[in-house]
Short mmCIF file of C-alpha atoms and ligand atoms in Angstrom, two decimals:
data_model
loop_
_atom_site.label_atom_id
_atom_site.label_comp_id
_atom_site.label_asym_id
_atom_site.label_seq_id
_atom_site.Cartn_x
_atom_site.Cartn_y
_atom_site.Cartn_z
CA MET A 1 135.91 113.74 66.00
CA ILE A 2 139.21 114.64 64.29
CA ARG A 3 141.01 112.89 67.10
CA LYS A 4 139.16 109.61 66.61
CA ARG A 5 139.52 109.68 62.84
CA PHE A 6 143.19 110.38 63.01
CA ILE A 7 143.96 107.69 65.57
CA GLN A 8 142.08 105.22 63.38
CA LEU A 9 144.20 106.32 60.44
CA LEU A 10 147.41 105.81 62.37
CA LEU A 11 146.28 102.39 63.54
CA VAL A 12 145.46 101.37 59.97
CA LEU A 13 148.89 102.52 58.85
CA GLY A 14 150.40 100.65 61.76
CA ILE A 15 152.73 103.45 62.71
CA LEU A 16 151.79 104.22 66.24
CA ILE A 17 155.02 104.65 68.14
CA VAL A 18 155.45 102.39 71.14
CA LEU A 19 157.08 104.25 73.98
CA PRO A 20 160.21 102.46 75.08
CA ALA A 21 159.52 101.79 78.74
CA THR A 22 162.42 101.68 81.13
CA GLY A 23 160.78 99.69 83.90
CA GLN A 24 157.57 97.83 84.50
CA GLU A 25 155.29 100.72 83.62
CA THR A 26 151.92 99.99 82.14
CA TYR A 27 150.55 101.99 79.28
CA SER A 28 148.16 103.83 81.57
CA GLU A 29 151.05 105.04 83.73
CA LEU A 30 152.59 106.56 80.62
CA GLN A 31 149.38 108.08 79.31
CA PRO A 32 149.74 111.80 78.53
CA ARG A 33 147.49 113.72 80.92
CA GLN A 34 146.91 117.31 82.02
CA VAL A 35 148.03 118.91 78.76
CA VAL A 36 148.60 122.64 79.17
CA LEU A 37 149.48 125.18 76.47
CA THR A 38 151.50 128.28 77.34
CA TRP A 39 153.84 130.67 75.57
CA GLN A 40 157.53 131.20 76.31
CA SER A 41 158.24 133.28 73.22
CA ASP A 42 156.45 134.94 70.28
CA PRO A 43 152.78 133.79 70.35
CA SER A 44 152.55 134.19 66.57
CA THR A 45 155.34 131.68 65.86
CA SER A 46 155.57 129.41 68.91
CA MET A 47 153.65 127.26 71.35
CA THR A 48 154.74 125.42 74.48
CA ILE A 49 153.00 122.16 75.28
CA THR A 50 153.43 120.50 78.66
CA TRP A 51 151.89 117.31 80.01
CA ARG A 52 152.34 114.80 82.80
CA THR A 53 152.65 111.06 83.10
CA ASP A 54 152.55 109.01 86.27
CA GLU A 55 155.82 107.25 85.52
CA ARG A 56 158.97 108.43 83.84
CA GLY A 57 158.98 106.00 80.91
CA GLY A 58 161.52 106.42 78.14
CA GLN A 59 161.33 108.90 75.29
CA HIS A 60 158.23 111.12 75.16
CA THR A 61 157.46 112.65 71.81
CA LEU A 62 154.83 114.67 70.04
CA ARG A 63 154.20 115.16 66.37
CA TYR A 64 152.65 118.13 64.67
CA ALA A 65 151.54 119.19 61.23
CA GLU A 66 149.51 121.94 59.65
CA ARG A 67 147.13 119.58 57.91
CA LEU A 68 145.65 116.32 59.13
CA GLU A 69 145.74 114.82 55.66
CA ILE A 70 149.54 115.03 55.42
CA SER A 71 150.93 111.52 55.78
CA PRO A 72 151.60 110.94 59.47
CA LEU A 73 155.10 109.91 58.49
CA LYS A 74 155.72 113.49 57.40
CA TRP A 75 154.58 115.04 60.65
CA LYS A 76 157.43 116.73 62.45
CA THR A 77 158.48 114.87 65.60
CA LEU A 78 159.85 116.57 68.70
CA GLU A 79 161.20 114.92 71.82
CA ALA A 80 160.03 116.39 75.09
CA GLU A 81 162.25 117.53 77.90
CA THR A 82 161.30 115.28 80.81
CA PHE A 83 161.67 116.34 84.42
CA THR A 84 160.16 116.11 87.87
CA PHE A 85 160.52 117.99 91.15
CA GLU A 86 160.63 117.08 94.79
CA GLU A 87 157.05 117.92 95.79
CA THR A 88 155.33 115.92 93.05
CA SER A 89 154.86 112.29 92.11
CA ALA A 90 154.36 113.31 88.46
CA TRP A 91 156.74 113.31 85.54
CA LEU A 92 156.44 116.38 83.35
CA HIS A 93 157.21 116.62 79.67
CA THR A 94 157.50 119.88 77.82
CA VAL A 95 158.10 120.87 74.22
CA GLU A 96 158.35 124.29 72.64
CA LEU A 97 157.29 124.42 69.00
CA THR A 98 159.05 127.32 67.28
CA GLY A 99 159.32 128.67 63.75
CA LEU A 100 155.58 128.32 63.21
CA LYS A 101 153.59 130.43 60.78
CA PRO A 102 151.47 133.25 62.25
CA GLY A 103 147.72 132.77 62.30
CA LYS A 104 147.80 129.08 61.39
CA LYS A 105 146.22 125.97 62.84
CA TYR A 106 148.52 123.13 63.87
CA ASN A 107 147.47 119.59 64.70
CA VAL A 108 149.32 117.92 67.55
CA PHE A 109 149.62 114.27 68.44
CA ILE A 110 151.22 113.38 71.80
CA ASP A 111 152.42 109.84 71.33
CA HIS A 112 151.08 106.92 73.31
CA PRO A 113 150.29 103.43 72.02
CA GLU A 114 146.74 103.30 73.32
CA GLN A 115 145.71 106.71 74.55
CA PRO A 116 147.50 109.41 72.56
CA ASP A 117 146.32 112.98 72.89
CA LEU A 118 145.24 114.70 69.69
CA PHE A 119 144.20 118.31 69.45
CA TYR A 120 144.99 121.44 67.51
CA PHE A 121 146.04 124.97 68.39
CA GLN A 122 146.19 128.21 66.48
CA THR A 123 149.09 130.66 66.45
CA MET A 124 148.35 134.32 67.05
CA PRO A 125 148.24 136.68 64.06
CA ASP A 126 150.94 139.02 62.78
CA GLU A 127 150.31 142.23 60.81
CA ASN A 128 149.57 140.28 57.62
CA ASN A 129 146.71 138.18 58.94
CA ARG A 130 144.91 140.11 61.64
CA ARG A 131 141.63 138.56 62.75
CA GLU A 132 139.05 139.33 65.42
CA LEU A 133 140.38 138.06 68.74
CA VAL A 134 138.20 136.91 71.62
CA PHE A 135 140.06 136.31 74.86
CA LEU A 136 139.19 135.98 78.54
CA ALA A 137 140.61 137.13 81.87
CA GLY A 138 139.75 135.70 85.26
CA ALA A 139 141.30 134.47 88.50
CA ASP A 140 140.83 132.75 91.83
CA SER A 141 139.60 129.24 91.05
CA ARG A 142 140.83 127.81 94.34
CA SER A 143 138.42 125.70 96.35
CA ARG A 144 134.90 125.22 94.99
CA ARG A 145 135.67 122.68 92.29
CA ASP A 146 132.07 122.37 91.11
CA VAL A 147 131.92 126.12 90.51
CA ARG A 148 135.33 126.10 88.86
CA ARG A 149 134.13 123.42 86.47
CA GLU A 150 131.05 125.48 85.63
CA MET A 151 133.30 128.49 84.98
CA ASN A 152 135.60 126.40 82.78
CA GLU A 153 132.59 125.27 80.79
CA LEU A 154 131.36 128.84 80.35
CA ALA A 155 134.87 129.92 79.37
CA ALA A 156 135.47 127.24 76.73
CA ALA A 157 132.03 127.97 75.24
CA GLU A 158 133.26 131.50 74.44
CA ASN A 159 135.80 129.90 72.07
CA PRO A 160 138.59 132.18 73.33
CA GLU A 161 142.05 132.47 71.77
CA PHE A 162 143.57 132.28 75.26
CA VAL A 163 142.78 132.79 78.94
CA ILE A 164 144.61 135.30 81.13
CA PHE A 165 144.55 133.69 84.59
CA ASP A 166 145.48 136.13 87.32
CA GLY A 167 146.54 133.81 90.14
CA ASP A 168 145.21 131.66 92.97
CA PHE A 169 144.60 128.54 90.92
CA ILE A 170 144.38 126.34 94.04
CA SER A 171 144.13 126.88 97.81
CA THR A 172 147.12 125.01 99.20
CA ALA A 173 150.39 125.68 97.39
CA LEU A 174 151.95 122.28 98.08
CA SER A 175 148.83 120.11 97.70
CA GLU A 176 149.46 117.89 94.72
CA GLN A 177 145.87 116.66 94.88
CA GLN A 178 144.54 120.19 94.39
CA TRP A 179 146.89 120.82 91.48
CA ASP A 180 145.97 117.47 89.93
CA ASP A 181 142.28 118.33 90.15
CA TRP A 182 142.93 121.74 88.60
CA PHE A 183 144.98 120.35 85.71
CA ASP A 184 142.58 117.44 85.16
CA ASP A 185 139.72 119.91 84.82
CA TRP A 186 141.72 122.23 82.57
CA HIS A 187 142.73 119.33 80.32
CA GLU A 188 139.20 118.00 80.06
CA GLN A 189 137.34 121.26 79.70
CA MET A 190 139.53 123.96 78.16
CA ILE A 191 139.23 122.62 74.68
CA THR A 192 136.77 123.85 72.09
CA ALA A 193 134.05 121.68 70.57
CA ASP A 194 136.21 121.11 67.47
CA GLY A 195 139.31 120.12 69.44
CA ARG A 196 141.32 123.34 69.85
CA ARG A 197 143.20 123.56 73.14
CA ILE A 198 143.08 127.01 74.77
CA PRO A 199 146.41 128.44 76.02
CA VAL A 200 146.65 129.96 79.48
CA ILE A 201 148.70 133.04 80.44
CA PRO A 202 149.29 132.61 84.18
CA ALA A 203 150.11 135.07 86.96
CA ILE A 204 151.34 134.00 90.38
CA GLY A 205 149.06 134.61 93.38
CA ASN A 206 149.59 134.20 97.10
CA HIS A 207 148.03 130.71 97.09
CA GLU A 208 150.65 129.44 94.66
CA VAL A 209 153.33 130.15 97.26
CA ASP A 210 153.92 128.33 100.53
CA GLY A 211 154.15 131.34 102.83
CA SER A 212 152.24 133.60 100.38
CA TYR A 213 154.51 136.66 100.37
CA LEU A 214 158.21 137.36 99.83
CA GLN A 215 159.17 133.72 99.67
CA PRO A 216 161.88 132.02 97.62
CA ARG A 217 160.94 130.58 94.23
CA GLU A 218 161.34 127.10 95.73
CA ASN A 219 158.19 127.72 97.79
CA ALA A 220 156.05 127.75 94.64
CA PRO A 221 157.24 124.55 92.95
CA PHE A 222 153.97 123.72 91.19
CA TYR A 223 153.54 127.18 89.69
CA PHE A 224 157.12 127.40 88.41
CA HIS A 225 157.38 123.85 87.10
CA ARG A 226 153.97 123.42 85.56
CA PHE A 227 153.34 126.75 83.85
CA ILE A 228 156.16 127.15 81.36
CA ALA A 229 155.95 130.92 80.86
CA PRO A 230 158.80 133.23 79.77
CA GLU A 231 161.55 133.34 82.41
CA PRO A 232 161.49 134.13 85.25
CA ARG A 233 157.86 132.95 84.86
CA ASN A 234 156.41 135.15 87.62
CA TYR A 235 156.81 138.37 85.60
CA TYR A 236 157.06 138.60 81.82
CA VAL A 237 155.62 140.20 78.71
CA LEU A 238 153.84 138.72 75.69
CA GLN A 239 153.05 140.61 72.48
CA LEU A 240 149.84 138.76 71.68
CA SER A 241 149.07 140.46 68.38
CA PRO A 242 150.41 143.51 66.53
CA ASP A 243 147.83 145.53 68.48
CA LEU A 244 147.92 143.94 71.95
CA VAL A 245 150.62 143.55 74.58
CA LEU A 246 150.10 141.93 77.99
CA VAL A 247 152.46 142.35 80.94
CA THR A 248 152.26 139.92 83.87
CA LEU A 249 153.58 140.92 87.30
CA ASP A 250 154.10 139.35 90.73
CA THR A 251 152.51 141.20 93.69
CA ASP A 252 155.26 140.50 96.24
CA HIS A 253 154.95 136.72 96.30
CA VAL A 254 158.38 135.69 95.01
CA THR A 255 159.82 138.90 93.55
CA GLU A 256 159.41 142.22 95.32
CA ILE A 257 157.20 144.82 93.71
CA THR A 258 160.00 147.41 93.80
CA GLU A 259 162.43 145.01 92.12
CA GLN A 260 160.07 144.66 89.15
CA THR A 261 159.42 148.38 88.71
CA PRO A 262 162.47 149.20 86.51
CA TRP A 263 161.70 146.12 84.40
CA LEU A 264 158.07 147.23 84.05
CA GLU A 265 159.16 150.68 82.93
CA ARG A 266 161.64 149.26 80.39
CA THR A 267 159.12 146.77 79.09
CA LEU A 268 156.35 149.32 78.59
CA GLU A 269 158.86 151.64 76.88
CA GLU A 270 159.76 148.83 74.46
CA HIS A 271 156.10 148.16 73.72
CA LYS A 272 154.85 151.75 73.80
CA ASP A 273 153.68 151.61 70.19
CA SER A 274 151.29 148.74 70.79
CA ARG A 275 147.78 150.10 70.35
CA TRP A 276 146.39 148.20 73.36
CA LYS A 277 148.34 147.63 76.55
CA MET A 278 147.12 145.40 79.33
CA VAL A 279 148.71 144.34 82.61
CA GLN A 280 147.73 141.62 85.06
CA TRP A 281 148.71 141.48 88.73
CA HIS A 282 147.09 139.48 91.48
CA VAL A 283 146.54 141.62 94.59
CA ALA A 284 144.17 144.48 93.77
CA ALA A 285 145.56 148.00 94.08
CA TRP A 286 141.96 149.24 94.04
CA PRO A 287 140.20 146.61 96.17
CA SER A 288 136.51 145.78 96.07
CA VAL A 289 136.56 143.93 99.39
CA ARG A 290 139.80 144.38 101.33
CA ASP A 291 141.57 147.29 102.98
CA PHE A 292 142.61 150.12 100.65
CA GLU A 293 145.48 150.94 103.00
CA GLY A 294 146.80 147.37 103.01
CA ARG A 295 150.55 146.91 102.59
CA ILE A 296 150.47 145.52 99.06
CA PRO A 297 147.73 147.70 97.54
CA THR A 298 149.61 150.74 98.86
CA LYS A 299 152.92 149.47 97.49
CA ILE A 300 151.39 148.87 94.06
CA ARG A 301 149.81 152.32 93.95
CA ASP A 302 153.15 153.86 95.00
CA HIS A 303 155.39 151.99 92.56
CA TRP A 304 153.47 150.51 89.62
CA VAL A 305 150.45 152.74 89.13
CA PRO A 306 152.59 155.80 88.18
CA VAL A 307 154.37 153.63 85.57
CA VAL A 308 151.21 152.21 84.00
CA GLU A 309 149.80 155.75 83.92
CA LYS A 310 152.98 157.12 82.30
CA TYR A 311 152.72 154.54 79.51
CA ASN A 312 148.95 154.85 79.09
CA VAL A 313 148.10 151.25 79.85
CA ASP A 314 144.45 150.71 78.97
CA ILE A 315 143.35 147.98 81.35
CA VAL A 316 144.80 146.31 84.44
CA ILE A 317 143.40 142.92 85.47
CA GLU A 318 143.29 142.52 89.25
CA ALA A 319 142.20 139.66 91.51
CA HIS A 320 142.47 138.35 95.08
CA ASP A 321 139.26 139.85 96.53
CA HIS A 322 136.84 137.32 94.98
CA ALA A 323 134.18 139.69 93.71
CA PHE A 324 133.17 141.30 90.44
CA LYS A 325 134.70 144.77 90.18
CA LYS A 326 135.03 147.56 87.67
CA THR A 327 136.72 150.78 88.73
CA VAL A 328 136.04 154.22 87.38
CA PRO A 329 138.81 155.38 84.99
CA ILE A 330 141.68 156.35 87.34
CA ARG A 331 144.65 158.68 86.94
CA ASP A 332 146.59 160.68 89.53
CA ASN A 333 144.66 159.07 92.36
CA ARG A 334 141.29 160.36 91.19
CA ARG A 335 138.59 159.72 88.63
CA ASP A 336 139.63 160.78 85.12
CA ASP A 337 137.03 159.95 82.49
CA GLU A 338 139.26 161.19 79.67
CA ASN A 339 142.59 159.51 80.39
CA GLY A 340 142.03 157.14 83.27
CA ILE A 341 143.01 153.48 83.47
CA LEU A 342 140.33 150.86 84.01
CA TYR A 343 141.00 148.21 86.65
CA LEU A 344 138.91 145.07 86.21
CA GLY A 345 138.70 142.31 88.79
CA ASP A 346 138.70 140.89 91.35
CA GLY A 347 138.59 137.15 90.70
CA GLY A 348 135.71 134.69 90.97
CA TRP A 349 136.41 131.43 89.08
CA GLY A 350 135.51 129.10 91.96
CA ALA A 351 137.00 130.72 95.07
CA PRO A 352 134.53 131.65 97.84
CA ILE A 353 132.81 134.77 96.59
CA ARG A 354 132.65 137.73 98.95
CA ASP A 355 130.48 140.67 99.98
CA THR A 356 131.89 143.90 98.57
CA LYS A 357 132.26 147.49 99.60
CA ASP A 358 129.39 149.71 98.51
CA PRO A 359 130.55 151.52 95.33
CA ASP A 360 128.64 154.60 96.45
CA ASP A 361 131.03 154.96 99.40
CA TYR A 362 134.35 154.47 97.59
CA TRP A 363 135.31 156.84 94.78
CA TRP A 364 137.40 154.30 92.80
CA LEU A 365 134.61 151.73 92.50
CA ASP A 366 132.18 151.92 89.62
CA GLU A 367 130.69 148.46 90.17
CA ALA A 368 131.35 145.83 92.83
CA VAL A 369 129.17 142.76 93.22
CA LYS A 370 129.39 139.36 94.90
CA ILE A 371 129.16 137.13 91.83
CA ASP A 372 131.27 134.49 90.02
CA HIS A 373 132.55 135.92 86.77
CA PHE A 374 135.31 136.37 84.24
CA TRP A 375 135.95 139.08 81.67
CA LYS A 376 135.53 138.67 77.93
CA PHE A 377 137.42 140.88 75.48
CA THR A 378 136.77 141.17 71.76
CA LEU A 379 139.46 142.94 69.76
CA SER A 380 138.26 143.88 66.29
CA SER A 381 140.22 142.57 63.31
CA ASP A 382 141.49 146.07 62.47
CA GLY A 383 142.70 146.36 66.07
CA ARG A 384 140.82 149.60 66.72
CA ASP A 385 137.99 148.45 68.99
CA LEU A 386 138.32 146.50 72.20
CA GLN A 387 134.96 145.45 73.57
CA VAL A 388 134.82 144.45 77.23
CA ASP A 389 132.00 142.32 78.64
CA PRO A 390 131.68 140.53 81.96
CA VAL A 391 130.44 136.94 81.88
CA PHE A 392 128.61 135.78 84.99
CA ARG A 393 127.65 132.46 86.53
CA PRO A 394 124.93 131.36 86.12
CA ALA A 395 125.20 132.05 82.40
CA GLY A 396 123.20 135.02 81.27
CA SER A 397 122.82 136.49 84.76
CA SER A 398 123.51 140.16 85.21
CA PHE A 399 125.11 141.92 88.12
CA SER A 400 122.29 144.38 88.50
CA LEU A 401 120.04 141.47 89.48
CA GLN A 402 122.49 140.40 92.17
CA ARG A 403 122.57 143.60 94.19
FE1 FE2 B 1 144.90 135.87 96.45
#
């Protein structure tokens, strides 16, 4: 609705910018598509917006303003950095908006003469404007597109501030068609009813990488070029509110687990005063389906679990097994109801869903069920309470009915 009204306003004022084309491109080839919002720096004062066009075109710009009613001539204009890479036919355009005010809504207009993209986003709060935060975590959207689209719909309906997506977006790392489908769906669906685009906080999984494990960065061109996260993009930290920090790690896909351990320790030390600490990594250290003694789960338990325990991380998001999982609280390799860490997983946003181990037979499993799901978190405005609820497909279903 706001989009239509605003475009009409711009047309009346006759100020739509015509993109200077460099060749014989048609407008449709220069249409902004597959808009994705990520963060490279402080989520309370910045936002990164990335989109694709089919052809290079000339200058690609976006405009933004706090209020729609400000004269469009006064909207700030930013020129995108345009690039491509060898494995894609797309041209990508990315802009980082910085110096924003915390906890504010910003309207964005990606320029195009006929089909501009209009939406808004909201910066995360600082200590002066805390609000209740609803956010989601899920993973493994891979191959069943119809299910993925149902999950996207369920996710957007929760009106989340952002989505933590713990890897395995697609099945085939170098399939542009699969990535196009994923980004087309994200663009179309991950927007709220009133036009707010929902940022994604991505983690790398084995399916993002040609060769899956211990490969060079060049083997994951779509992940690294299309999700503009803080460098090096496969492991990073974001302070999402004064009360919540999220660390993202790479489970041996491009950077070795052991190489990230000192960084993880330093990062958690720097953020030790954050009331809530969460971490996401793709391969589950405490699997619901696969082998507990597997190479990567063992490596994670040896190198990362002692660090997240030392710094009292509250929740680790895991994935890769394609089943709903909640562990018991874990510390020192055993159940610890007082001081244990909760591991929530294991992905089910469209990937083939799997039969699980029986929780009665494995001490670390509290619940494990073959069901599509994501996790919903509600952090109270005073930052003291973090409510955790699974959301299942079909909507309203409950895991106890699926056993
Ligand atoms: Fe995986």
